[in-house]
């Protein structure tokens, strides 16, 4: 039985999120919930909101796609000269939100962000469709452009330049990894008595606390 059918019968709400049921490792718990969202055919289960902030503490947020989640952290890819990248360069802390509405679930992840290795970015870039690779070369992400035609012209230019063979990783493009020190799992329940179990990293160890909804 997949989670959607469980959900339809209302069992997921009744079952909730118990301290005794969760994995001791928050990343394993996250992987389980992501898998549940994929099984339940949630729309874009890997979609996340990524919040960064200026050095003065002014927050900004945008949607991104999560491309990796393991014991090393949570990986996303972007332009290293974008607005978010500027902010991360001066303030390396960020927050990620995952929301799977069909399952009434939210995960909040917070921590420090680092660039991943060039090898790792290259491997991912090479796995992308050719059009997306050219698009990455063409887009000076977050900079002001005259109009759409500028962007399309740049696309055509790189299409011509990279008409044959492997397209190299743009030097201004790659991945970041958020290394979590706090991960909260939120499960919607009836009467707003939601479950909130939060893993906090304390001296290299994870401890779990429950917050009032
Ligand atoms: C569902 C969704 C997924 C997205 N995924 C990415 C992504 O993985 N990487 C990326 O750079 N932008 C992605 N974007 C675009 C960003 O939201 C944003 O427009 C872009 O990264 C520029 O943000 P910035 O100016 O704050 O740096 C996505 C947008 C949506 C709606």
Short mmCIF file of N, CA and C and ligand atoms in Angstrom, two decimals, residues 44 47-48 52 60-67 76-79 81-87 124 128 141-143 173, ligand 1:
data_model
loop_
_atom_site.label_atom_id
_atom_site.label_comp_id
_atom_site.label_asym_id
_atom_site.label_seq_id
_atom_site.Cartn_x
_atom_site.Cartn_y
_atom_site.Cartn_z
N UNK A 44 6.12 17.67 -8.12
CA UNK A 44 7.52 18.07 -7.92
C UNK A 44 8.00 17.80 -6.48
N UNK A 47 10.95 19.77 -5.12
CA UNK A 47 10.94 21.24 -5.08
C UNK A 47 11.15 21.72 -3.64
N UNK A 48 12.01 22.71 -3.49
CA UNK A 48 12.28 23.27 -2.15
C UNK A 48 12.20 24.80 -2.24
N UNK A 52 18.03 32.55 1.75
CA UNK A 52 19.37 33.04 2.09
C UNK A 52 19.16 34.45 2.65
N UNK A 60 15.91 36.58 1.64
CA UNK A 60 15.32 36.40 0.31
C UNK A 60 15.03 34.90 0.16
N UNK A 61 14.07 34.54 -0.69
CA UNK A 61 13.75 33.13 -0.87
C UNK A 61 13.34 32.88 -2.30
N UNK A 62 13.58 31.67 -2.75
CA UNK A 62 13.19 31.27 -4.11
C UNK A 62 13.04 29.75 -4.13
N UNK A 63 12.27 29.27 -5.12
CA UNK A 63 12.12 27.83 -5.28
C UNK A 63 13.35 27.27 -6.00
N UNK A 64 13.72 26.05 -5.64
CA UNK A 64 14.86 25.36 -6.25
C UNK A 64 14.50 23.88 -6.35
N UNK A 65 15.39 23.10 -6.97
CA UNK A 65 15.20 21.65 -6.97
C UNK A 65 16.31 21.01 -6.15
N UNK A 66 15.92 20.14 -5.24
CA UNK A 66 16.89 19.42 -4.43
C UNK A 66 17.45 18.27 -5.26
N UNK A 67 18.78 18.20 -5.35
CA UNK A 67 19.37 17.18 -6.22
C UNK A 67 20.19 16.15 -5.46
N UNK A 76 21.98 21.47 -4.02
CA UNK A 76 21.22 22.12 -5.10
C UNK A 76 22.23 22.77 -6.04
N UNK A 77 21.78 23.02 -7.28
CA UNK A 77 22.67 23.57 -8.31
C UNK A 77 22.15 24.91 -8.78
N UNK A 78 23.10 25.79 -9.10
CA UNK A 78 22.71 27.13 -9.53
C UNK A 78 23.88 27.86 -10.15
N UNK A 79 23.65 29.13 -10.45
CA UNK A 79 24.68 30.00 -11.01
C UNK A 79 25.45 30.63 -9.84
N UNK A 81 27.10 33.20 -9.79
CA UNK A 81 27.12 34.67 -9.82
C UNK A 81 25.71 35.25 -9.64
N UNK A 82 24.80 34.40 -9.20
CA UNK A 82 23.41 34.83 -9.01
C UNK A 82 23.27 35.62 -7.70
N UNK A 83 22.09 36.13 -7.50
CA UNK A 83 21.83 36.90 -6.27
C UNK A 83 22.01 36.02 -5.03
N UNK A 84 21.47 34.79 -5.09
CA UNK A 84 21.60 33.89 -3.94
C UNK A 84 23.07 33.58 -3.67
N UNK A 85 23.85 33.43 -4.78
CA UNK A 85 25.27 33.10 -4.63
C UNK A 85 26.03 34.26 -3.99
N UNK A 86 25.69 35.49 -4.39
CA UNK A 86 26.30 36.68 -3.75
C UNK A 86 26.02 36.66 -2.26
N UNK A 87 24.77 36.34 -1.92
CA UNK A 87 24.41 36.34 -0.50
C UNK A 87 25.15 35.24 0.25
N UNK A 124 27.23 16.14 -12.44
CA UNK A 124 25.80 16.46 -12.53
C UNK A 124 25.50 17.22 -13.82
N UNK A 128 22.81 16.39 -17.44
CA UNK A 128 21.65 17.22 -17.81
C UNK A 128 21.41 17.19 -19.32
N UNK A 141 22.46 34.58 -14.69
CA UNK A 141 21.32 34.54 -13.76
C UNK A 141 21.31 35.74 -12.79
N UNK A 142 20.17 36.33 -12.65
CA UNK A 142 19.88 37.44 -11.73
C UNK A 142 20.37 38.80 -12.23
N UNK A 143 20.99 38.84 -13.43
CA UNK A 143 21.38 40.16 -13.92
C UNK A 143 20.25 40.74 -14.80
N UNK A 173 29.05 28.09 -12.72
CA UNK A 173 27.86 27.28 -12.44
C UNK A 173 28.25 26.05 -11.62
C1 LIG B 1 10.04 24.75 -9.10
C2 LIG B 1 11.24 25.60 -9.39
C3 LIG B 1 12.51 25.02 -9.37
C4 LIG B 1 13.65 25.79 -9.61
N1 LIG B 1 14.88 25.20 -9.53
C5 LIG B 1 15.99 25.94 -9.67
C6 LIG B 1 17.28 25.35 -9.49
O1 LIG B 1 17.42 24.14 -9.19
N2 LIG B 1 18.36 26.15 -9.64
C7 LIG B 1 18.26 27.49 -9.93
O2 LIG B 1 19.29 28.16 -10.05
N3 LIG B 1 17.06 28.09 -10.08
C8 LIG B 1 15.92 27.34 -9.95
N4 LIG B 1 14.70 27.94 -10.08
C9 LIG B 1 14.64 29.41 -10.32
C10 LIG B 1 14.81 30.15 -8.99
O3 LIG B 1 13.58 30.17 -8.29
C11 LIG B 1 15.31 31.60 -9.16
O4 LIG B 1 14.49 32.30 -10.06
C12 LIG B 1 16.75 31.67 -9.66
O5 LIG B 1 17.58 30.68 -9.07
C13 LIG B 1 17.35 33.05 -9.38
O6 LIG B 1 17.34 33.30 -7.99
P1 LIG B 1 18.24 34.45 -7.31
O7 LIG B 1 18.13 35.67 -8.21
O8 LIG B 1 17.67 34.68 -5.97
O9 LIG B 1 19.66 33.95 -7.27
C14 LIG B 1 13.52 27.19 -9.89
C15 LIG B 1 12.25 27.77 -9.91
C16 LIG B 1 11.14 26.99 -9.67
C17 LIG B 1 9.78 27.65 -9.69
#
